[in-house]
Structure formats: structure tokens, C-alpha cells
Coordinates of C-alpha atoms and ligand atoms in Angstrom, one line a residue:
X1 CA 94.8 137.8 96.8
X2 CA 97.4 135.1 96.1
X3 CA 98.4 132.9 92.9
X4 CA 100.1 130.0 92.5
X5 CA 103.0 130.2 89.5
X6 CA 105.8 128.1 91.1
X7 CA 105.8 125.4 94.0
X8 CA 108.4 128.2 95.5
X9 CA 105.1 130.6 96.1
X10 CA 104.8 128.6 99.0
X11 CA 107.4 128.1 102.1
X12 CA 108.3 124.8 103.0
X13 CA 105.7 125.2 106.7
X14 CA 103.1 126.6 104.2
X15 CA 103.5 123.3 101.8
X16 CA 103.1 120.8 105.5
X17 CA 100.0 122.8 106.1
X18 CA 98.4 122.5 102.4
X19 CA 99.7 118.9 102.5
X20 CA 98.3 118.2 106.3
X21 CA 94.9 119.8 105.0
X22 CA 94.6 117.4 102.0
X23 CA 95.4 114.4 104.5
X24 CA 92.1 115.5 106.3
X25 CA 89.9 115.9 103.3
X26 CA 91.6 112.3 101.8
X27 CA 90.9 110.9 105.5
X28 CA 87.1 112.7 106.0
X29 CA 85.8 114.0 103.0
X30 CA 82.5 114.5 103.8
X31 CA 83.3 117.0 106.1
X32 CA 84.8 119.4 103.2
X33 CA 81.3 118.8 101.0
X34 CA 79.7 122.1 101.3
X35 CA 83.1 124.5 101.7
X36 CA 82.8 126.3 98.4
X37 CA 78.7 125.9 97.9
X38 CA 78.3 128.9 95.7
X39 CA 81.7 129.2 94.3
X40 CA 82.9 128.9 90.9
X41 CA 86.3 127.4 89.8
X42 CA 87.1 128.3 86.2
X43 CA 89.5 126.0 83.8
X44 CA 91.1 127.4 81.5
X45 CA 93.0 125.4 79.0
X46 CA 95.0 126.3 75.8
X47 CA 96.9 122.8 76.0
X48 CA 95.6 119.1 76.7
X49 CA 94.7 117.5 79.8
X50 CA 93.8 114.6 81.5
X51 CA 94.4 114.7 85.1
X52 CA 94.7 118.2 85.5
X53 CA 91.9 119.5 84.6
X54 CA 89.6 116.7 85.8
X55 CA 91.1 116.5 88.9
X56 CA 90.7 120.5 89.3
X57 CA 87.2 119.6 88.6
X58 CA 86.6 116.8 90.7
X59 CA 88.6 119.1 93.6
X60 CA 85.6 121.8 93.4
X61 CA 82.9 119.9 92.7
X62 CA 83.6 118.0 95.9
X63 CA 84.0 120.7 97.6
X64 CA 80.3 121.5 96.6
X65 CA 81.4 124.0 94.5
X66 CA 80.7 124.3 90.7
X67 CA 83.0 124.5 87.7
X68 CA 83.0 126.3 83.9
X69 CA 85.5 126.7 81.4
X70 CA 87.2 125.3 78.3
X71 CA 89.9 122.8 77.2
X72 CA 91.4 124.0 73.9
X73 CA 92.6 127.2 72.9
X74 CA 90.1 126.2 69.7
X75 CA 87.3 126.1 71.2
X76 CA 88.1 129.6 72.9
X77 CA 88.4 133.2 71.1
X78 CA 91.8 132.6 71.7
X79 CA 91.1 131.1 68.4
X80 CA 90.0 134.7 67.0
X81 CA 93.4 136.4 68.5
X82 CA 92.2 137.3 72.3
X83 CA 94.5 137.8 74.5
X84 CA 95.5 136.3 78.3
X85 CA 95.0 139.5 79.7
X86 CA 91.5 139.9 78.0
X87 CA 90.2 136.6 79.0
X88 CA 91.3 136.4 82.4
X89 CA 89.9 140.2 83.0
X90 CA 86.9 138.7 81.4
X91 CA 86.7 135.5 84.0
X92 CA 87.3 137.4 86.7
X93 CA 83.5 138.1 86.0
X94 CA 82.6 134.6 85.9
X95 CA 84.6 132.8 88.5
X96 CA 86.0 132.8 92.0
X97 CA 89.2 131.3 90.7
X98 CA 90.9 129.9 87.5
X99 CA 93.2 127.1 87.0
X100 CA 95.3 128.0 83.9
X101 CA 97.2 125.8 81.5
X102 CA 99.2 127.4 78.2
X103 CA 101.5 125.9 75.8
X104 CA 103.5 129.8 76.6
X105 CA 106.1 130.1 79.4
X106 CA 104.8 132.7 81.9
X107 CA 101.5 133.1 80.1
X108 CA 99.7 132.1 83.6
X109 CA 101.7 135.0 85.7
X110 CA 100.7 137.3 82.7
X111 CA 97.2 136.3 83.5
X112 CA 97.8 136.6 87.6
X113 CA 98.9 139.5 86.7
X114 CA 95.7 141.1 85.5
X115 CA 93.3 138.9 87.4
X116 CA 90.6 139.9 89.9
X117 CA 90.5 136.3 91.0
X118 CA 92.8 133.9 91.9
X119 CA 94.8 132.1 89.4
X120 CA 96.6 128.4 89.5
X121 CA 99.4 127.8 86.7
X122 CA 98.4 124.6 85.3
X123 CA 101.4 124.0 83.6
X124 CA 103.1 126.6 81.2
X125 CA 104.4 125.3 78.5
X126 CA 108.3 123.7 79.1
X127 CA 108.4 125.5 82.6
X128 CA 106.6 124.5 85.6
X129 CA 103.7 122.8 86.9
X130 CA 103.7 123.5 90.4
X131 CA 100.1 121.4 91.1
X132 CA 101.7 118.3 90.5
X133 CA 104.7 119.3 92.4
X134 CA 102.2 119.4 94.8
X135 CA 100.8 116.4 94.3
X136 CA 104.3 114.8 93.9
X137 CA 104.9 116.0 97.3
X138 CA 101.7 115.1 98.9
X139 CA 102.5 111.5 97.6
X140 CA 106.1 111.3 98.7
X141 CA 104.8 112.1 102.3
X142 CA 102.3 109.5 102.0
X143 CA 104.3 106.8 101.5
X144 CA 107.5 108.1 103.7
X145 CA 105.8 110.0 106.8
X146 CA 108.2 112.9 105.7
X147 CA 110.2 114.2 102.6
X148 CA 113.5 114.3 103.2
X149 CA 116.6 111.5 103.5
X150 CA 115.9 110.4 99.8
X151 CA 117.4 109.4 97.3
X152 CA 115.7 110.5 93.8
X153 CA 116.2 109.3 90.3
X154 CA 114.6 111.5 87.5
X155 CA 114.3 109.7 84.6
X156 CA 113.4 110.6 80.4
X157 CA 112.8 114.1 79.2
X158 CA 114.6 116.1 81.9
X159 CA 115.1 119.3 79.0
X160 CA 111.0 119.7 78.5
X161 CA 109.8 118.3 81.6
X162 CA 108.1 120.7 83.7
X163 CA 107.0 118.3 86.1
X164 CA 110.8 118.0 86.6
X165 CA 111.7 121.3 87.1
X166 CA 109.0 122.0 89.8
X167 CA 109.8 119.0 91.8
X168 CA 113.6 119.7 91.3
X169 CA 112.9 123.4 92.5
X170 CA 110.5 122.5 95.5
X171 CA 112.9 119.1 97.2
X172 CA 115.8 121.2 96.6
X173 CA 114.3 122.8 100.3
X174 CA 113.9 119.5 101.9
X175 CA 117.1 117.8 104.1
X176 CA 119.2 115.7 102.7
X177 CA 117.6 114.7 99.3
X178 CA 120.0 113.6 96.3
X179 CA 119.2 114.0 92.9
X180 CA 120.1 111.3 90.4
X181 CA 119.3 113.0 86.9
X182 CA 118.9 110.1 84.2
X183 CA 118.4 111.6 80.6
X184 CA 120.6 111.1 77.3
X185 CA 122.8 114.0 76.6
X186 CA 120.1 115.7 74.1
X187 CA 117.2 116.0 77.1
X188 CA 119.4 116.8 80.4
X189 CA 118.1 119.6 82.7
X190 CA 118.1 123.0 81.5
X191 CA 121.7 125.0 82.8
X192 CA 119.2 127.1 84.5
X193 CA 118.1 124.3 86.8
X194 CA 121.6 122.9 86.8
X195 CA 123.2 125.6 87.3
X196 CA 120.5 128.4 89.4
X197 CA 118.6 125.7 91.1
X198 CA 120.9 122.8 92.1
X199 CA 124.3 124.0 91.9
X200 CA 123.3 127.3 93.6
X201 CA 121.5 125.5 96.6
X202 CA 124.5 123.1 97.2
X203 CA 122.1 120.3 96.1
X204 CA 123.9 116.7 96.0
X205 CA 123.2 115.7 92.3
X206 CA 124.4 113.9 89.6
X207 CA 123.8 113.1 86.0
X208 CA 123.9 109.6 84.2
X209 CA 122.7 108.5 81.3
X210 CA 122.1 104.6 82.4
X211 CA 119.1 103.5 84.0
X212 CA 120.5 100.8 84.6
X213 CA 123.3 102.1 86.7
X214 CA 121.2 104.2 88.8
X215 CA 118.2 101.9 89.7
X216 CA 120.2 100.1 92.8
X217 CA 120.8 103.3 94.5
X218 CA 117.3 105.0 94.3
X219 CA 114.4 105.3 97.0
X220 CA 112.4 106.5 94.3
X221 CA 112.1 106.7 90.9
X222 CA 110.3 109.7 89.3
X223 CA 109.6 108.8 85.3
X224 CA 108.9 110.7 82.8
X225 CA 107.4 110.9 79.1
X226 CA 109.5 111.9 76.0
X227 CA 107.4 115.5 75.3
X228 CA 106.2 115.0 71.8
X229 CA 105.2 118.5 71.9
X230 CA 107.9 120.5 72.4
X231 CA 110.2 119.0 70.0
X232 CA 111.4 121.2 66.9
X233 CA 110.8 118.0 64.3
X234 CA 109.3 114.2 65.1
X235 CA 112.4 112.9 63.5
X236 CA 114.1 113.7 67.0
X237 CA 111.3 112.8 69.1
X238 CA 110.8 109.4 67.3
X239 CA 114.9 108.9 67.5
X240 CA 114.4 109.7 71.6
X241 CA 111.2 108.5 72.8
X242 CA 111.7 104.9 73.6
X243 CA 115.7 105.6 75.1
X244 CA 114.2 104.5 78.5
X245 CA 111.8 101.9 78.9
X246 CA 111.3 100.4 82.7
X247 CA 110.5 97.1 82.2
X248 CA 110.3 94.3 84.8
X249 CA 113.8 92.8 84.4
X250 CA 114.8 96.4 84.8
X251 CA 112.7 96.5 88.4
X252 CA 114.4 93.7 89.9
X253 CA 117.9 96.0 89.8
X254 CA 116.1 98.3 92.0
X255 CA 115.8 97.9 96.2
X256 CA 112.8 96.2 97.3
X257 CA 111.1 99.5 98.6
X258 CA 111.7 101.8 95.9
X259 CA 108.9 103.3 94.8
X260 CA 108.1 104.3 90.8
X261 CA 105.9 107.7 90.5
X262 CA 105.4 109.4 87.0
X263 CA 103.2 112.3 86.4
X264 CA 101.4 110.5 83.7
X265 CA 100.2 110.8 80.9
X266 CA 102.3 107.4 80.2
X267 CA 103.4 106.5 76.8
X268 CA 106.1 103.6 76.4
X269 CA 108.5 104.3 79.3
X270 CA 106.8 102.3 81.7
X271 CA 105.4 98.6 81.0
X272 CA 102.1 98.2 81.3
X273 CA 104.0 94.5 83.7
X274 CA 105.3 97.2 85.9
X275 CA 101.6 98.2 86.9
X276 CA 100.7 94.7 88.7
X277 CA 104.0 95.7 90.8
X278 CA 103.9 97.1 94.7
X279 CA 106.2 99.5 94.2
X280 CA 104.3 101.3 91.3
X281 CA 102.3 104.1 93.3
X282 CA 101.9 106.4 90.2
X283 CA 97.8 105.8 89.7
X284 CA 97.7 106.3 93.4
X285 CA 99.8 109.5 93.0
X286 CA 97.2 110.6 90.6
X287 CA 94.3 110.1 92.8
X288 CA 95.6 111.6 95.6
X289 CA 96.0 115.0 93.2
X290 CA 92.2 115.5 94.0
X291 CA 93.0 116.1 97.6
X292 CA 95.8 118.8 97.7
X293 CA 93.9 120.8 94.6
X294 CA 90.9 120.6 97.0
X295 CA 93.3 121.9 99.6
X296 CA 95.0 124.5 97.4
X297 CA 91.8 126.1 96.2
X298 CA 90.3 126.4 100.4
X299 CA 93.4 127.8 101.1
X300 CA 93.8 130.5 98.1
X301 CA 90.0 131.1 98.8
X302 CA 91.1 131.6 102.3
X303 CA 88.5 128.5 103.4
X304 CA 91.1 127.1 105.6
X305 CA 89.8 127.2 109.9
Ligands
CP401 N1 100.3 115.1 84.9 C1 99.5 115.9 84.1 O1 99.7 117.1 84.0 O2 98.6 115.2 83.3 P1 97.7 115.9 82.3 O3 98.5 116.5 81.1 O4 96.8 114.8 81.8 O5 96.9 117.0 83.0

């Protein structure tokens, strides 16, 4: 039985073939419409969601499967003190496989960890979130035929964003990929990314605090949200949350392919102007999360061939 905590559970030729799978189903989805008839895919979530979730649940029920679960740790007995461990034992009864997502670091491989079924980090708390790696990867390969020979700016809340980490953790294997890191002083990279991921790998990176001074240089541009949630007091966030704001004006520094993705949710660091522009591919990106989830959940079912 396999999990899925970090985008590095899979090898780089395991990632082509998960990604190569969801460009069939997005190409002939009809043809994936009865591959889990009778299976159950549980969500589990102790934080919000938008995309995640629904798109977890859009992945199975195309996949003619069916879904259960809940989306608040209030409307769980996590509410009356139950544990990970407990619930996911508990699931295991109910489900063929869980997607998980906890405001704790590590709580999803605490779950894996007692699970009879499959289970999917979902994003754990300021640590990873290795299904929209996936999906960031699935997009990048979309628009570029490969991943590699890229320039990459990160942009915003580079200290709380787990999107960031994941991505930064699964291109770091790709050829020839440089890392612009664009965050104020107060929200750069965690020294273990810096220092265990990038610096270890011989990754080309560097860190700036001007957008600005970046944008000209970049192949894409990965934005990010401010995380309102992981801040200690909203004095900070509030003092932080508008420091980057790509605005039109600001697109016309950048080269004439450069593509803008962003995990979404969005709050204020994108104009809603920049939308209407060619280069912004990051409601695309989110649509095309459907596919590889419906590809991640054949293959840790062990659907695939
Ligand atoms: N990108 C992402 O994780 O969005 P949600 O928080 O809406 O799931």
C-alpha cells in the first residue's frame, strides 16, 4: 500500500507517468468513467478548502466512483478530542482511500501511518502540499512540452507557503531550472529549504525582494497569497499582505511568454486586470488539478493498465 506525504514519494519517471496518465483522462475522459465504480474516496478536512477538496471530489466521482467525508475539524469528533490515529483507523472501514488536510505538520503521515487504506496529504499545515505540486507540474508540462530549462520566480509568502516548498522540493530534480525567490525579508524560505533543499542540490537560486526587478528575467511566475493563518498576530499579516501586488503596469515588465500560475485561493496579489491577460494560466491550472488527482488515486489504487 502506498501514501502520498511529499511530491518526493514519487521519482521523477514515476511523476511523467502519473502526469502522461492525466493527459489521457484530460484528452478522453470518458474512457476513465467506470474505473473506480464501487470505490469510496474519503475527504478528510481539519482546515478549509476550495479546490482541493472539490477537485478530490470531482476526481472520484468521475471516475464513477463515490465520495464521503467532512470539511471542518468542527463538524468532526475531532471537535470532542479524537485523535488522527482513531479516525483514520476508523475510515479505513468506510473508504478505499482518504485525502487528508490538517492545520498540524506531519499529522497526514501520522495518519498513513496507522491507515488500512491509502492516504493523500492534502496539505499539512505550513509544510507541504504535494497534490498541487502535482498539479503545478502537470500544468508547467502543459504549457512547455517538458519541465526543465526554466526560469522560476516565487513570489509572496515564501515562509508559510507550502505550495512553495513542494514545488521548490519536486523542480529541484528537473534540469536546469532557476529559482528566483521574491519575498520581503520577514516571509523568505525556511533555512531548511534554503539550506537542505536548494543549497544541498546545487540548485541555481537567488533571493530578491523586488518584483519588479525579477519580472524581465522569468519564464514563469508562481504567486502566492500572504497566509492569514499562520501568522502569530494580524497586526503582521495586515502590515505584509498587500507587499506584492501584480498589477498590469507590472505585466508589461515581464517577457511576452511568461506565464503567471498561483495556487489560488487569490486574495489581493493578483488584479483581478491580470485575469483578461494570455499569460494568466492559473484558473486553467486549477482545472487541470481534476485530471492528475484522478490519476493519482488509479495509480495508488493500483487502476493504472
Ligand atoms: N490551492 C489550494 O490548496 O486551494 P484550496 O485551499 O482552496 O484547497
Amino acid at each position: 500500500m502506498r501514501h502520498l506525504m511529499s511530491p518526493m514519494d514519487f521519482s521523477v519517471e514515476e511523476l511523467d507517468e502519473l502526469m502522461d496518465l492525466a493527459e489521457n483522462i484530460e484528452n478522453d475522459p470518458k474512457k476513465y468513467a467506470h474505473v473506480c465504480d464501487g470505490k469510496k474516496l474519503a475527504t478528510c478536512f481539519y482546515e478549509p478548502s476550495t479546490r482541493t477538496r472539490l477537485s478530490f471530489e470531482a476526481a472520484m466521482l468521475n471516475l464513477g466512483g463515490s465520495v464521503l467525508g467532512f470539511s471542518s475539524a468542527d463538524s468532526s469528533s475531532a471537535a470532542k478530542g479524537e485523535s488522527v490515529s482513531d479516525t483514520i483507523r476508523v475510515i479505513s472501514g468506510y473508504a478505499d482511500i482518504c485525502a487528508m488536510r490538517h492545520p498540524k505538520e506531519g499529522a497526514p503521515l501520522v495518519a498513513s501511518s496507522k491507515s488500512l487504506i491509502p492516504v493523500i496529504n492534502a496539505g499539512d499545515g505550513g509544510h507541504q502540499h504535494p497534490t498541487q505540486t502535482l498539479t503545478d507540474l502537470y500544468t508547467i508540462r502543459s504549457l512547455y512540452g517538458n519541465i526543465g530549462n526554466l526560469t522560476i520566480g516565487l513570489c509572496g509568502d515564501l515562509k508559510f507557503g507550502r505550495t512553495v516548498h513542494s514545488l521548490i522540493n519536486a523542480l529541484i530534480r528537473y534540469e536546469n531550472i532557476n529559482f528566483v525567490l521574491i519575498s520581503p525579508d520577514e516571509l523568505r524560505v525556511p533555512s531548511y529549504i534554503r539550506e537542505d533543499v536548494l543549497r544541498e542540490n546545487n540548485a541555481h537560486f537567488k533571493e530578491v525582494e523586488r518584483l519588479e526587478d525579477a519580472l524581465p528575467e522569468l519564464d514563469i511566475l508562481y504567486m502566492t497569497r500572504v497566509q492569514r493563518e499562520r501568522f502569530f498576530n494580524e497586526e503582521d499579516y495586515v502590515r505584509m499582505k498587500d507587499y506584492y501586488i501584480l498589477s498590469k503596469e507590472k505585466m508589461e515588465l515581464a517577457k511576452k511568454n511568461m506565464m503567471v500560475l498561483h495556487p489560488l485561493p487569490r486574495v489581493n496579489e493578483i488584479s483581478v486586470e491580470v485575469d483578461n491577460d494570455p499569460r494568466a494560466a492559473y484558473f486553467d491550472q486549477a482545472r487541470k488539478g481534476v485530471y492528475i488527482r484522478m490519476a493519482l488515486i488509479m495509480t495508488l489504487l493500483d487502476l493504472v493498465g
